[in-house]
Amino acid sequence: EAGVAQSPRYKIIEKRQSVAFWCNPISGHATLYWYQQILGQGPKLLIQFQNNGVVDDSQLPKDRFSAERLKGVDSTLKIQPAKLEDSAVYLCASSLFLNPGGPYNSPLHFGNGTRLTVT
Amino acid sequence: GEDVEQSLFLSVREGDSSVINCTYTDSSSTYLYWYKQEPGAGLQLLTYIFSNMDMKQDQRLTVLLNKKDKHLSLRIADTQTGDSAIYFCAETPGGSSNTGKLIFGQGTTLQVKP
């Protein structure tokens, strides 16, 4: 099966500019996640979608970050305006379904990420 | 709260066993995972364990879970140079925080010397 696709692989912008990242999850995966991975740290969840609805966006800096998942498939993550501290790898992941409180295992499958450098 | 801690660096000789350790705080975690990240790549799922198990073996990988101490370990037998990477421990929070998301540790860099 095809994996999670992300583009672009790399992006360099100046602070205060805007940028957008795109993700196409594994076919049939209902749940989509955007994680931010700062150099030397583990990934941190920004936003989680179930189909086209938001499940968790508690860690998303909503004054500058936005995300959407139209039609419950592809997703875009936007930063406007970018700050120096936004330099990171942005990882998209998908999983088969969401089973809150249940034991069923639905592991996350990750794309290769977009490396953003803000100068 | 939810927190996952790992040691930052481990160096071993090729052919030796590697043991990477992780501690977590959420006693209601349902599943615990190990992911591998190679340079410039995303995270690759290695293995996972359900919280009611204490051991799982998968070829060269052995996962041990001590739920009482909230301690998870990953043992790699006969470590090869291709195993050099960053290894992340992750948990699925339980209870009302269980939305399927993963909470990651900061990663352990494994260096394998020939």
PDB file of C-alpha atoms in Angstrom:
ATOM      1  CA  GLU A   1       0.000   0.000   0.000  1.00  0.00           C
ATOM      2  CA  ALA A   2       1.180   3.534  -0.678  1.00  0.00           C
ATOM      3  CA  GLY A   3       2.386   5.385   2.389  1.00  0.00           C
ATOM      4  CA  VAL A   4       1.596   8.859   3.679  1.00  0.00           C
ATOM      5  CA  ALA A   5       2.655  11.456   1.104  1.00  0.00           C
ATOM      6  CA  GLN A   6       3.848  14.920   2.074  1.00  0.00           C
ATOM      7  CA  SER A   7       5.052  17.900   0.061  1.00  0.00           C
ATOM      8  CA  PRO A   8       7.220  19.834  -0.209  1.00  0.00           C
ATOM      9  CA  ARG A   9      10.193  18.008   1.363  1.00  0.00           C
ATOM     10  CA  TYR A  10      12.014  21.246   2.159  1.00  0.00           C
ATOM     11  CA  LYS A  11      10.991  24.894   2.454  1.00  0.00           C
ATOM     12  CA  ILE A  12      13.021  27.966   3.335  1.00  0.00           C
ATOM     13  CA  ILE A  13      11.173  31.226   4.024  1.00  0.00           C
ATOM     14  CA  GLU A  14      11.819  34.500   5.778  1.00  0.00           C
ATOM     15  CA  LYS A  15      10.094  35.390   9.015  1.00  0.00           C
ATOM     16  CA  ARG A  16       6.664  36.949   8.613  1.00  0.00           C
ATOM     17  CA  GLN A  17       6.112  35.098   5.321  1.00  0.00           C
ATOM     18  CA  SER A  18       3.461  32.429   4.951  1.00  0.00           C
ATOM     19  CA  VAL A  19       3.867  28.755   4.060  1.00  0.00           C
ATOM     20  CA  ALA A  20       1.624  25.761   3.433  1.00  0.00           C
ATOM     21  CA  PHE A  21       2.231  22.035   3.696  1.00  0.00           C
ATOM     22  CA  TRP A  22       0.211  19.284   2.079  1.00  0.00           C
ATOM     23  CA  CYS A  23      -0.506  15.725   3.209  1.00  0.00           C
ATOM     24  CA  ASN A  24      -2.219  12.780   1.547  1.00  0.00           C
ATOM     25  CA  PRO A  25      -2.889   9.958   4.051  1.00  0.00           C
ATOM     26  CA  ILE A  26      -3.002   6.233   3.425  1.00  0.00           C
ATOM     27  CA  SER A  27      -6.173   5.338   1.538  1.00  0.00           C
ATOM     28  CA  GLY A  28      -9.003   4.500   3.910  1.00  0.00           C
ATOM     29  CA  HIS A  29      -7.394   6.026   6.993  1.00  0.00           C
ATOM     30  CA  ALA A  30      -9.992   8.105   8.790  1.00  0.00           C
ATOM     31  CA  THR A  31      -7.699   9.806  11.292  1.00  0.00           C
ATOM     32  CA  LEU A  32      -5.002  12.312  10.314  1.00  0.00           C
ATOM     33  CA  TYR A  33      -2.444  14.014  12.538  1.00  0.00           C
ATOM     34  CA  TRP A  34      -0.009  16.895  12.123  1.00  0.00           C
ATOM     35  CA  TYR A  35       3.029  16.787  14.393  1.00  0.00           C
ATOM     36  CA  GLN A  36       5.813  19.344  14.831  1.00  0.00           C
ATOM     37  CA  GLN A  37       9.322  17.988  15.479  1.00  0.00           C
ATOM     38  CA  ILE A  38      11.879  20.563  16.582  1.00  0.00           C
ATOM     39  CA  LEU A  39      15.513  19.504  16.176  1.00  0.00           C
ATOM     40  CA  GLY A  40      16.594  17.239  19.032  1.00  0.00           C
ATOM     41  CA  GLN A  41      13.059  16.713  20.349  1.00  0.00           C
ATOM     42  CA  GLY A  42      10.288  14.187  19.930  1.00  0.00           C
ATOM     43  CA  PRO A  43       7.253  14.981  17.755  1.00  0.00           C
ATOM     44  CA  LYS A  44       4.550  17.109  19.352  1.00  0.00           C
ATOM     45  CA  LEU A  45       0.926  16.907  18.236  1.00  0.00           C
ATOM     46  CA  LEU A  46      -0.450  20.068  16.625  1.00  0.00           C
ATOM     47  CA  ILE A  47      -3.849  18.909  15.389  1.00  0.00           C
ATOM     48  CA  GLN A  48      -5.815  15.698  14.909  1.00  0.00           C
ATOM     49  CA  PHE A  49      -8.695  15.133  12.477  1.00  0.00           C
ATOM     50  CA  GLN A  50     -11.262  12.357  12.391  1.00  0.00           C
ATOM     51  CA  ASN A  51     -12.585  12.399   8.815  1.00  0.00           C
ATOM     52  CA  ASN A  52     -13.030  16.165   8.262  1.00  0.00           C
ATOM     53  CA  GLY A  53     -13.722  17.074  11.897  1.00  0.00           C
ATOM     54  CA  VAL A  54     -11.179  18.305  14.439  1.00  0.00           C
ATOM     55  CA  VAL A  55     -10.632  15.964  17.406  1.00  0.00           C
ATOM     56  CA  ASP A  56      -7.797  17.796  19.175  1.00  0.00           C
ATOM     57  CA  ASP A  57      -6.207  21.154  18.361  1.00  0.00           C
ATOM     58  CA  SER A  58      -5.286  22.125  21.906  1.00  0.00           C
ATOM     59  CA  GLN A  59      -1.563  22.528  21.048  1.00  0.00           C
ATOM     60  CA  LEU A  60      -2.061  24.432  17.781  1.00  0.00           C
ATOM     61  CA  PRO A  61      -0.954  28.113  17.967  1.00  0.00           C
ATOM     62  CA  LYS A  62      -4.173  29.360  16.451  1.00  0.00           C
ATOM     63  CA  ASP A  63      -3.014  32.933  16.022  1.00  0.00           C
ATOM     64  CA  ARG A  64      -0.670  31.815  13.235  1.00  0.00           C
ATOM     65  CA  PHE A  65      -1.339  28.157  12.412  1.00  0.00           C
ATOM     66  CA  SER A  66      -4.381  26.782  10.624  1.00  0.00           C
ATOM     67  CA  ALA A  67      -5.235  23.396   9.180  1.00  0.00           C
ATOM     68  CA  GLU A  68      -8.037  21.889   7.201  1.00  0.00           C
ATOM     69  CA  ARG A  69      -9.020  18.511   5.877  1.00  0.00           C
ATOM     70  CA  LEU A  70     -11.535  19.030   3.150  1.00  0.00           C
ATOM     71  CA  LYS A  71     -13.614  15.987   2.152  1.00  0.00           C
ATOM     72  CA  GLY A  72     -11.921  13.961   4.877  1.00  0.00           C
ATOM     73  CA  VAL A  73      -8.903  12.967   2.788  1.00  0.00           C
ATOM     74  CA  ASP A  74      -6.033  15.401   2.002  1.00  0.00           C
ATOM     75  CA  SER A  75      -4.989  18.000   4.520  1.00  0.00           C
ATOM     76  CA  THR A  76      -3.093  21.293   4.452  1.00  0.00           C
ATOM     77  CA  LEU A  77      -1.302  22.998   7.329  1.00  0.00           C
ATOM     78  CA  LYS A  78      -0.602  26.731   7.009  1.00  0.00           C
ATOM     79  CA  ILE A  79       1.585  29.101   8.979  1.00  0.00           C
ATOM     80  CA  GLN A  80       0.978  32.838   8.613  1.00  0.00           C
ATOM     81  CA  PRO A  81       3.066  34.748   9.601  1.00  0.00           C
ATOM     82  CA  ALA A  82       6.036  32.464  10.300  1.00  0.00           C
ATOM     83  CA  LYS A  83       8.403  33.034  13.225  1.00  0.00           C
ATOM     84  CA  LEU A  84      11.975  31.851  13.675  1.00  0.00           C
ATOM     85  CA  GLU A  85      10.842  29.318  16.297  1.00  0.00           C
ATOM     86  CA  ASP A  86       8.622  27.606  13.706  1.00  0.00           C
ATOM     87  CA  SER A  87      11.745  26.062  12.139  1.00  0.00           C
ATOM     88  CA  ALA A  88      11.089  22.338  12.465  1.00  0.00           C
ATOM     89  CA  VAL A  89      10.056  19.201  10.604  1.00  0.00           C
ATOM     90  CA  TYR A  90       6.297  18.972  10.116  1.00  0.00           C
ATOM     91  CA  LEU A  91       5.157  15.362  10.097  1.00  0.00           C
ATOM     92  CA  CYS A  92       1.830  14.102   8.883  1.00  0.00           C
ATOM     93  CA  ALA A  93       0.519  10.744  10.096  1.00  0.00           C
ATOM     94  CA  SER A  94      -2.621   8.733   9.555  1.00  0.00           C
ATOM     95  CA  SER A  95      -4.300   5.804  11.264  1.00  0.00           C
ATOM     96  CA  LEU A  96      -7.126   3.488  10.367  1.00  0.00           C
ATOM     97  CA  PHE A  97      -9.670   4.743  12.861  1.00  0.00           C
ATOM     98  CA  LEU A  98     -10.255   6.255  16.236  1.00  0.00           C
ATOM     99  CA  ASN A  99     -11.450   4.078  19.095  1.00  0.00           C
ATOM    100  CA  PRO A 100     -11.622   6.304  22.174  1.00  0.00           C
ATOM    101  CA  GLY A 101     -11.151   4.364  25.383  1.00  0.00           C
ATOM    102  CA  GLY A 102     -10.961   1.061  23.582  1.00  0.00           C
ATOM    103  CA  PRO A 103      -8.112  -1.415  23.416  1.00  0.00           C
ATOM    104  CA  TYR A 104      -8.045  -1.782  19.641  1.00  0.00           C
ATOM    105  CA  ASN A 105      -4.629  -0.912  18.293  1.00  0.00           C
ATOM    106  CA  SER A 106      -4.498   1.515  15.389  1.00  0.00           C
ATOM    107  CA  PRO A 107      -0.875   2.575  15.019  1.00  0.00           C
ATOM    108  CA  LEU A 108       0.131   5.814  13.347  1.00  0.00           C
ATOM    109  CA  HIS A 109       1.881   5.717   9.973  1.00  0.00           C
ATOM    110  CA  PHE A 110       4.095   8.702   9.244  1.00  0.00           C
ATOM    111  CA  GLY A 111       5.138  10.515   6.090  1.00  0.00           C
ATOM    112  CA  ASN A 112       8.730  11.680   5.549  1.00  0.00           C
ATOM    113  CA  GLY A 113       7.914  15.201   6.711  1.00  0.00           C
ATOM    114  CA  THR A 114       8.520  18.732   5.478  1.00  0.00           C
ATOM    115  CA  ARG A 115      11.615  20.449   6.836  1.00  0.00           C
ATOM    116  CA  LEU A 116      10.882  24.157   7.329  1.00  0.00           C
ATOM    117  CA  THR A 117      13.647  26.702   7.863  1.00  0.00           C
ATOM    118  CA  VAL A 118      12.605  30.233   8.825  1.00  0.00           C
ATOM    119  CA  THR A 119      15.365  32.842   8.432  1.00  0.00           C
TER     120      THR A 119
ATOM    121  CA  GLY B   1      -0.147  14.745  33.104  1.00  0.00           C
ATOM    122  CA  GLU B   2       1.331  12.814  30.235  1.00  0.00           C
ATOM    123  CA  ASP B   3       5.099  12.674  29.950  1.00  0.00           C
ATOM    124  CA  VAL B   4       7.574  10.262  28.361  1.00  0.00           C
ATOM    125  CA  GLU B   5      11.283  10.295  29.200  1.00  0.00           C
ATOM    126  CA  GLN B   6      14.204   8.582  27.476  1.00  0.00           C
ATOM    127  CA  SER B   7      17.969   8.644  27.789  1.00  0.00           C
ATOM    128  CA  LEU B   8      19.456  10.657  24.945  1.00  0.00           C
ATOM    129  CA  PHE B   9      22.338   8.539  23.665  1.00  0.00           C
ATOM    130  CA  LEU B  10      23.531   4.933  23.521  1.00  0.00           C
ATOM    131  CA  SER B  11      26.656   3.575  21.854  1.00  0.00           C
ATOM    132  CA  VAL B  12      27.265  -0.149  21.275  1.00  0.00           C
ATOM    133  CA  ARG B  13      29.553  -2.376  19.232  1.00  0.00           C
ATOM    134  CA  GLU B  14      28.221  -4.276  16.232  1.00  0.00           C
ATOM    135  CA  GLY B  15      26.995  -7.705  17.314  1.00  0.00           C
ATOM    136  CA  ASP B  16      26.266  -6.651  20.897  1.00  0.00           C
ATOM    137  CA  SER B  17      22.770  -6.228  22.328  1.00  0.00           C
ATOM    138  CA  SER B  18      21.304  -2.737  22.722  1.00  0.00           C
ATOM    139  CA  VAL B  19      18.816  -1.820  25.445  1.00  0.00           C
ATOM    140  CA  ILE B  20      16.915   1.454  25.154  1.00  0.00           C
ATOM    141  CA  ASN B  21      14.883   2.544  28.165  1.00  0.00           C
ATOM    142  CA  CYS B  22      11.807   4.713  28.563  1.00  0.00           C
ATOM    143  CA  THR B  23       9.630   5.853  31.461  1.00  0.00           C
ATOM    144  CA  TYR B  24       6.142   7.284  31.247  1.00  0.00           C
ATOM    145  CA  THR B  25       3.727   8.869  33.710  1.00  0.00           C
ATOM    146  CA  ASP B  26       0.223   7.936  32.525  1.00  0.00           C
ATOM    147  CA  SER B  27      -0.773   4.776  34.408  1.00  0.00           C
ATOM    148  CA  SER B  28      -3.842   4.379  32.175  1.00  0.00           C
ATOM    149  CA  SER B  29      -1.837   4.145  28.940  1.00  0.00           C
ATOM    150  CA  THR B  30      -3.331   1.508  26.650  1.00  0.00           C
ATOM    151  CA  TYR B  31      -0.618   0.877  24.066  1.00  0.00           C
ATOM    152  CA  LEU B  32       3.096   1.694  24.090  1.00  0.00           C
ATOM    153  CA  TYR B  33       5.134   1.936  20.915  1.00  0.00           C
ATOM    154  CA  TRP B  34       8.671   2.013  19.627  1.00  0.00           C
ATOM    155  CA  TYR B  35       9.406   4.010  16.469  1.00  0.00           C
ATOM    156  CA  LYS B  36      12.686   4.348  14.541  1.00  0.00           C
ATOM    157  CA  GLN B  37      13.757   7.494  12.704  1.00  0.00           C
ATOM    158  CA  GLU B  38      16.633   7.507  10.229  1.00  0.00           C
ATOM    159  CA  PRO B  39      18.182  10.790   9.010  1.00  0.00           C
ATOM    160  CA  GLY B  40      15.831  12.775   6.796  1.00  0.00           C
ATOM    161  CA  ALA B  41      13.025  10.258   7.141  1.00  0.00           C
ATOM    162  CA  GLY B  42       9.741   9.994   8.972  1.00  0.00           C
ATOM    163  CA  LEU B  43       9.045   7.684  11.863  1.00  0.00           C
ATOM    164  CA  GLN B  44       8.859   3.949  11.164  1.00  0.00           C
ATOM    165  CA  LEU B  45       6.805   1.763  13.488  1.00  0.00           C
ATOM    166  CA  LEU B  46       9.002  -0.994  14.943  1.00  0.00           C
ATOM    167  CA  THR B  47       6.799  -2.692  17.475  1.00  0.00           C
ATOM    168  CA  TYR B  48       4.175  -2.091  20.147  1.00  0.00           C
ATOM    169  CA  ILE B  49       2.858  -3.703  23.308  1.00  0.00           C
ATOM    170  CA  PHE B  50      -0.566  -3.672  24.934  1.00  0.00           C
ATOM    171  CA  SER B  51      -0.565  -2.523  28.538  1.00  0.00           C
ATOM    172  CA  ASN B  52      -1.770  -5.876  29.924  1.00  0.00           C
ATOM    173  CA  MET B  53       1.319  -7.665  28.549  1.00  0.00           C
ATOM    174  CA  ASP B  54       4.762  -7.677  30.105  1.00  0.00           C
ATOM    175  CA  MET B  55       6.827  -8.939  27.180  1.00  0.00           C
ATOM    176  CA  LYS B  56       6.676  -9.130  23.415  1.00  0.00           C
ATOM    177  CA  GLN B  57       9.277 -10.604  21.088  1.00  0.00           C
ATOM    178  CA  ASP B  58       9.521  -9.902  17.366  1.00  0.00           C
ATOM    179  CA  GLN B  59      12.616 -11.354  15.654  1.00  0.00           C
ATOM    180  CA  ARG B  60      15.604  -9.375  17.015  1.00  0.00           C
ATOM    181  CA  LEU B  61      13.387  -7.050  19.047  1.00  0.00           C
ATOM    182  CA  THR B  62      12.202  -7.703  22.598  1.00  0.00           C
ATOM    183  CA  VAL B  63       9.925  -5.265  24.412  1.00  0.00           C
ATOM    184  CA  LEU B  64       9.652  -5.425  28.193  1.00  0.00           C
ATOM    185  CA  LEU B  65       6.950  -3.544  30.091  1.00  0.00           C
ATOM    186  CA  ASN B  66       6.959  -3.000  33.841  1.00  0.00           C
ATOM    187  CA  LYS B  67       3.575  -1.405  34.394  1.00  0.00           C
ATOM    188  CA  LYS B  68       4.079  -0.964  38.141  1.00  0.00           C
ATOM    189  CA  ASP B  69       7.202   1.162  37.568  1.00  0.00           C
ATOM    190  CA  LYS B  70       5.882   2.614  34.277  1.00  0.00           C
ATOM    191  CA  HIS B  71       9.059   1.470  32.555  1.00  0.00           C
ATOM    192  CA  LEU B  72       9.390   0.266  28.980  1.00  0.00           C
ATOM    193  CA  SER B  73      12.494  -1.093  27.293  1.00  0.00           C
ATOM    194  CA  LEU B  74      13.489  -2.157  23.806  1.00  0.00           C
ATOM    195  CA  ARG B  75      16.215  -4.749  23.383  1.00  0.00           C
ATOM    196  CA  ILE B  76      17.826  -5.197  19.972  1.00  0.00           C
ATOM    197  CA  ALA B  77      19.769  -8.441  19.703  1.00  0.00           C
ATOM    198  CA  ASP B  78      22.854  -8.710  17.455  1.00  0.00           C
ATOM    199  CA  THR B  79      22.859  -4.961  16.748  1.00  0.00           C
ATOM    200  CA  GLN B  80      23.935  -4.029  13.223  1.00  0.00           C
ATOM    201  CA  THR B  81      25.271  -0.760  11.777  1.00  0.00           C
ATOM    202  CA  GLY B  82      21.939  -0.395   9.974  1.00  0.00           C
ATOM    203  CA  ASP B  83      20.263  -0.113  13.369  1.00  0.00           C
ATOM    204  CA  SER B  84      21.946   3.271  13.920  1.00  0.00           C
ATOM    205  CA  ALA B  85      19.067   5.743  14.201  1.00  0.00           C
ATOM    206  CA  ILE B  86      16.954   7.648  16.712  1.00  0.00           C
ATOM    207  CA  TYR B  87      14.482   5.499  18.637  1.00  0.00           C
ATOM    208  CA  PHE B  88      11.303   7.012  20.052  1.00  0.00           C
ATOM    209  CA  CYS B  89       9.145   5.607  22.781  1.00  0.00           C
ATOM    210  CA  ALA B  90       5.482   6.669  22.606  1.00  0.00           C
ATOM    211  CA  GLU B  91       2.326   6.059  24.597  1.00  0.00           C
ATOM    212  CA  THR B  92      -1.366   6.242  23.844  1.00  0.00           C
ATOM    213  CA  PRO B  93      -2.929   8.090  26.782  1.00  0.00           C
ATOM    214  CA  GLY B  94      -5.853   6.342  28.429  1.00  0.00           C
ATOM    215  CA  GLY B  95      -9.131   7.475  29.879  1.00  0.00           C
ATOM    216  CA  SER B  96     -10.621  10.753  28.693  1.00  0.00           C
ATOM    217  CA  SER B  97      -7.316  11.673  26.995  1.00  0.00           C
ATOM    218  CA  ASN B  98      -7.539   8.656  24.707  1.00  0.00           C
ATOM    219  CA  THR B  99      -8.076  10.088  21.248  1.00  0.00           C
ATOM    220  CA  GLY B 100      -5.630   7.749  19.530  1.00  0.00           C
ATOM    221  CA  LYS B 101      -2.864  10.376  19.557  1.00  0.00           C
ATOM    222  CA  LEU B 102       0.668   9.427  20.605  1.00  0.00           C
ATOM    223  CA  ILE B 103       2.814  11.186  23.189  1.00  0.00           C
ATOM    224  CA  PHE B 104       6.507  10.833  22.281  1.00  0.00           C
ATOM    225  CA  GLY B 105       9.696  10.867  24.280  1.00  0.00           C
ATOM    226  CA  GLN B 106      12.616  12.986  23.127  1.00  0.00           C
ATOM    227  CA  GLY B 107      14.317  10.065  21.396  1.00  0.00           C
ATOM    228  CA  THR B 108      17.441   7.973  22.030  1.00  0.00           C
ATOM    229  CA  THR B 109      20.220   8.168  19.467  1.00  0.00           C
ATOM    230  CA  LEU B 110      21.722   4.712  18.950  1.00  0.00           C
ATOM    231  CA  GLN B 111      25.238   4.672  17.565  1.00  0.00           C
ATOM    232  CA  VAL B 112      26.553   1.279  16.403  1.00  0.00           C
ATOM    233  CA  LYS B 113      30.314   1.042  16.002  1.00  0.00           C
ATOM    234  CA  PRO B 114      31.757  -1.518  13.569  1.00  0.00           C
TER     235      PRO B 114
END
